[in-house]
mmCIF file of C-alpha atoms in Angstrom:
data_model
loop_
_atom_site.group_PDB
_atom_site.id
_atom_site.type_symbol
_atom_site.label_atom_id
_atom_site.label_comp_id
_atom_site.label_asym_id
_atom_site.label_seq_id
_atom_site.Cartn_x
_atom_site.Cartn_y
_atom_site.Cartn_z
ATOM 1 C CA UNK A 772 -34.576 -77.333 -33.646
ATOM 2 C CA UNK A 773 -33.994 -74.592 -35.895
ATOM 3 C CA UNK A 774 -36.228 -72.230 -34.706
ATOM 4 C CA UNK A 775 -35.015 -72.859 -31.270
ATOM 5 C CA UNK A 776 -31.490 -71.820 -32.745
ATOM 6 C CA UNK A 777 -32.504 -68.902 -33.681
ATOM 7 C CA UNK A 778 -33.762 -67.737 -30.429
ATOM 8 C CA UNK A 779 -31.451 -69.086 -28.280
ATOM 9 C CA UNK A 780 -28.728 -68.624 -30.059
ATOM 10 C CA UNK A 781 -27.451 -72.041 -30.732
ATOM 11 C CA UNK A 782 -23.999 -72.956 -32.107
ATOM 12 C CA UNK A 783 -21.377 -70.038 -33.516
ATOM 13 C CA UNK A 784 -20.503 -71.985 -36.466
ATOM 14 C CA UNK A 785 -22.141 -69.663 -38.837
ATOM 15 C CA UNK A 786 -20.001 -66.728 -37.372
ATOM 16 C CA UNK A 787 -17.017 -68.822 -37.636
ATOM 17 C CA UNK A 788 -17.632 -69.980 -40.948
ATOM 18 C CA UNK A 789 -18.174 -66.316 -42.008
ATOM 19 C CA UNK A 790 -14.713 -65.479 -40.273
ATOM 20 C CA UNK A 791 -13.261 -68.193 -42.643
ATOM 21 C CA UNK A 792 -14.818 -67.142 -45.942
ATOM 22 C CA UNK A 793 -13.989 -63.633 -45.520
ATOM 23 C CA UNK A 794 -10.323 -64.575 -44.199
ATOM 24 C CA UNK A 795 -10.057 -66.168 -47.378
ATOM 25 C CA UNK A 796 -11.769 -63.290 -49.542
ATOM 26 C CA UNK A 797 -8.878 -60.969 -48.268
ATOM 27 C CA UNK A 798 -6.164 -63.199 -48.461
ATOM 28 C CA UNK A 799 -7.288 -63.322 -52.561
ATOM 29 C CA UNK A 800 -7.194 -59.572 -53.315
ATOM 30 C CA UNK A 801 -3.908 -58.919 -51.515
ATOM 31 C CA UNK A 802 -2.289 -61.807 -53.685
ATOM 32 C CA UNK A 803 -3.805 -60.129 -56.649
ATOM 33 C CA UNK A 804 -2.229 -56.956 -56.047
ATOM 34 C CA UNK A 805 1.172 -55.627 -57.136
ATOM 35 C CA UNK A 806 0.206 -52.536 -54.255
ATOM 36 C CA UNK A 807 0.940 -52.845 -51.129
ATOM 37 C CA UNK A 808 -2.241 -51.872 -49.546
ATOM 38 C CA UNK A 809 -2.759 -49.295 -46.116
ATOM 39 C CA UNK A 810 -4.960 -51.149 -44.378
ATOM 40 C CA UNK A 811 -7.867 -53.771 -44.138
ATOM 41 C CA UNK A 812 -11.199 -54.585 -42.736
ATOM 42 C CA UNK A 813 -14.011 -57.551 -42.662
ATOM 43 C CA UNK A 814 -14.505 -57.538 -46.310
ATOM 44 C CA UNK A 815 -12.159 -54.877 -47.572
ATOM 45 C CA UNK A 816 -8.859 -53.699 -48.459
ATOM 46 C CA UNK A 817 -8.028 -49.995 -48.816
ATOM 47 C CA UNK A 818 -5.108 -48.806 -50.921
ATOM 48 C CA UNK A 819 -3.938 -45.423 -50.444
ATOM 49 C CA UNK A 820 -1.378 -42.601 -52.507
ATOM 50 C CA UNK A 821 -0.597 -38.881 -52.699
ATOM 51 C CA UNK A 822 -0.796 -36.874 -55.507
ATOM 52 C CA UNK A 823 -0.447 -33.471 -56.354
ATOM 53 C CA UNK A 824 -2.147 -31.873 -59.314
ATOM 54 C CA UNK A 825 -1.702 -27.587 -59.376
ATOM 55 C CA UNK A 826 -0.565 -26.629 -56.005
ATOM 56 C CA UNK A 827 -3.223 -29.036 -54.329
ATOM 57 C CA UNK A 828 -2.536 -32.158 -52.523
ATOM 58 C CA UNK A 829 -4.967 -35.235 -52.582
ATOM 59 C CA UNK A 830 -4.966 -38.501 -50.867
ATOM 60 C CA UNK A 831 -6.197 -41.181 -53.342
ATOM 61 C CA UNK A 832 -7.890 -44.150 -52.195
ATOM 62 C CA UNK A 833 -8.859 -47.338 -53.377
ATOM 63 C CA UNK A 834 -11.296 -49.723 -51.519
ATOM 64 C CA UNK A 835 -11.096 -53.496 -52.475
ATOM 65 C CA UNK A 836 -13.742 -55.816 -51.815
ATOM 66 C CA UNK A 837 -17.349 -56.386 -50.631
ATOM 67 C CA UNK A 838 -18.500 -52.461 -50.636
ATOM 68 C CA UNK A 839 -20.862 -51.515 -53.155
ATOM 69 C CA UNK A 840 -21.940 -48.082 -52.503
ATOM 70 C CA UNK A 841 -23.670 -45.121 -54.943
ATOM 71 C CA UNK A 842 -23.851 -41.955 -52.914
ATOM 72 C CA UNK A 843 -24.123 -38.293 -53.657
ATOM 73 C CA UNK A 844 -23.374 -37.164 -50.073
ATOM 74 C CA UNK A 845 -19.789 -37.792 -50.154
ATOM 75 C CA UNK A 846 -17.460 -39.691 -47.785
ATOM 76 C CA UNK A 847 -15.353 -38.645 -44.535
ATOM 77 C CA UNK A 848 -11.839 -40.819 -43.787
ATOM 78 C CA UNK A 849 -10.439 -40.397 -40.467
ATOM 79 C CA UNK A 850 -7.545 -41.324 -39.705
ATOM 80 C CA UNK A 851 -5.816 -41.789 -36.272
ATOM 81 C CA UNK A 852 -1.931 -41.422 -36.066
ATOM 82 C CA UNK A 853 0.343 -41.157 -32.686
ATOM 83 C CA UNK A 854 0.503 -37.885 -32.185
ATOM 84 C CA UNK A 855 -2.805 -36.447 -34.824
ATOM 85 C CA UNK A 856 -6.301 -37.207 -35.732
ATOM 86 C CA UNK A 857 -7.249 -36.144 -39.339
ATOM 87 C CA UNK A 858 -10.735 -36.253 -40.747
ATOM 88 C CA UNK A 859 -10.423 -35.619 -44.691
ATOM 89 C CA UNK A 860 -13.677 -35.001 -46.938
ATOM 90 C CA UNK A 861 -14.044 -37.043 -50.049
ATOM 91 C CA UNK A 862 -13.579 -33.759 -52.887
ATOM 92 C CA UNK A 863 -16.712 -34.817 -54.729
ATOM 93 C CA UNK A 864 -19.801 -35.663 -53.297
ATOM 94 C CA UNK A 865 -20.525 -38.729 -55.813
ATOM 95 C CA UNK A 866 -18.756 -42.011 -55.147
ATOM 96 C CA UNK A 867 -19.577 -45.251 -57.106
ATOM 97 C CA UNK A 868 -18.579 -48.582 -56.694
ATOM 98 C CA UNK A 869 -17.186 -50.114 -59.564
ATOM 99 C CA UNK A 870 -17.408 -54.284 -60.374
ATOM 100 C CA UNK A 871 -14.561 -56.269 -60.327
ATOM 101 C CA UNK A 872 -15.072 -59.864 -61.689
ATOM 102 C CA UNK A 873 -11.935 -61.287 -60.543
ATOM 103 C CA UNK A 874 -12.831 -60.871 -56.879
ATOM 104 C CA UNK A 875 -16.917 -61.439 -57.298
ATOM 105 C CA UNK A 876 -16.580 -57.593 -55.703
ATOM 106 C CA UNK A 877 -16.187 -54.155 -55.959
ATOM 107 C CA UNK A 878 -13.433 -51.203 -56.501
ATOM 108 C CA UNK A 879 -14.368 -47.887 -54.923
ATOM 109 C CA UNK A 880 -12.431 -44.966 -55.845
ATOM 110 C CA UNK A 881 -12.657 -41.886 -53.213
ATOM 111 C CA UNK A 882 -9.832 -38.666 -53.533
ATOM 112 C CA UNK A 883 -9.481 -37.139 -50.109
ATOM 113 C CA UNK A 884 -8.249 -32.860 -50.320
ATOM 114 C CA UNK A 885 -5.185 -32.783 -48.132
ATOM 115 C CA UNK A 886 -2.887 -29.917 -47.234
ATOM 116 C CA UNK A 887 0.569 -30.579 -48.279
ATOM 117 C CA UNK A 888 2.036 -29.839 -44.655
ATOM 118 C CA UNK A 889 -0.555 -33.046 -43.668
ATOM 119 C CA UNK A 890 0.896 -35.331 -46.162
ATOM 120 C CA UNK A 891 4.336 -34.938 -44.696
ATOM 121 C CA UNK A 892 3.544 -35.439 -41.373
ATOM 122 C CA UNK A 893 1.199 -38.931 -41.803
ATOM 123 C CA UNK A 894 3.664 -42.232 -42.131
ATOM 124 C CA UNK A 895 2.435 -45.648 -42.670
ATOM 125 C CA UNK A 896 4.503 -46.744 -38.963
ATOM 126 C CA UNK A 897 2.447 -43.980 -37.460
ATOM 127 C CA UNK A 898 -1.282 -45.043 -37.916
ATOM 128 C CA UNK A 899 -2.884 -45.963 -35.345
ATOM 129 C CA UNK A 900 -6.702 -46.821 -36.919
ATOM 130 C CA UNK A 901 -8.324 -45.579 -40.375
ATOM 131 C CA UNK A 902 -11.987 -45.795 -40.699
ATOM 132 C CA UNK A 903 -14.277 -44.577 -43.714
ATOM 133 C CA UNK A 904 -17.455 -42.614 -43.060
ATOM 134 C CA UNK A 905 -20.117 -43.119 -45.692
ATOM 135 C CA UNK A 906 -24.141 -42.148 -46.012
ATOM 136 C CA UNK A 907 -24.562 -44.112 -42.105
ATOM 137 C CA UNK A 908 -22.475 -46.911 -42.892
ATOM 138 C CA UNK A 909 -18.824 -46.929 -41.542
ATOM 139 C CA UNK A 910 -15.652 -49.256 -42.583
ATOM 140 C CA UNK A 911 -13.059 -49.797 -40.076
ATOM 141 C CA UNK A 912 -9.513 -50.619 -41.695
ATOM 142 C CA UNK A 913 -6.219 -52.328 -39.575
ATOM 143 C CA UNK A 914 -3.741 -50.676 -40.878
ATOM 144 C CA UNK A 915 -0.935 -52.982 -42.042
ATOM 145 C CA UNK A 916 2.363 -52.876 -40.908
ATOM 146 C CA UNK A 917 5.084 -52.485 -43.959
ATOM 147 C CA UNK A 918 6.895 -55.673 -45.158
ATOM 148 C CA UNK A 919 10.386 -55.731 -45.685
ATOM 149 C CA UNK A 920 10.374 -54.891 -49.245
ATOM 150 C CA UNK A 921 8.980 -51.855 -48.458
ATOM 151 C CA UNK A 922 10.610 -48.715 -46.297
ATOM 152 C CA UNK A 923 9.032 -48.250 -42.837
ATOM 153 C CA UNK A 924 9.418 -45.107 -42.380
ATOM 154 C CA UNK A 925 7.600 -43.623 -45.879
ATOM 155 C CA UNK A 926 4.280 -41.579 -46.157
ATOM 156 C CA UNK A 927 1.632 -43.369 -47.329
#
């Protein structure tokens, strides 16, 4: 019967069972974390900040979860807003995953350059979609809408 399965397609309780265990996978890094994070995806959760270090503006990002990745080709993060579409570069080319016992997974760090005029005009209530670009591999992140703690209306 298995082998029939496989061809035909059988029953979707593998998918759904997947669904489940990375449901649950999220739901343990975002209890885990102080942050309140931008957005997530299947296996992932993305944090996000500004900083500003001698006139230049970057957007640092954190990615939570299941991506392990060791490039030297550098990343691309485009974001989608109401009334923009930004693609940032990663400002170095090398990006390594880090391990991260805790959550049997991994913490990414990537540092997107950013002009100062585009940091004021991206808010968290204005994204639309955020996906990461990476060697051929793509993440695609919900952004999360802000909780009542936080203030809607803030840049990332």
């Amino acid at each position: 019967m298995g082998v029939f399965s496989k061809l035909f397609g059988g029953n979707n309780s593998n998918k759904e069972d997947n669904a489940v265990r990375n449901a649950n996978y999220i739901e343990t890094i975002l209890k885990h974390s102080e942050d309140e994070p931008l957005g997530v995806g299947d296996q992932n959760v993305i944090y996000a900040g500004y900083n500003e270090l001698g006139g230049y503006y970057y957007l640092q990002t954190y990615i939570v979860g299941k991506l392990n990745t060791k490039t030297k080709t550098g990343a691309t993060l485009l974001i989608a807003g109401d009334d923009y579409n930004l693609s940032l570069k990663s400002d170095m080319d090398e990006i390594e995953s880090d391990p991260i016992d805790i959550f049997k997974g991994n913490s990414t760090r990537i540092d997107f350059e950013i002009e100062k005029d585009t940091v004021e005009k991206i808010k968290r209530s204005t994204i639309k979609s955020i996906t990461l670009n990476f060697k051929k591999d793509n993440l695609v992140f919900t952004p999360l809408v802000a909780t009542e703690n936080s203030v809607e209306d803030k840049n990332i």
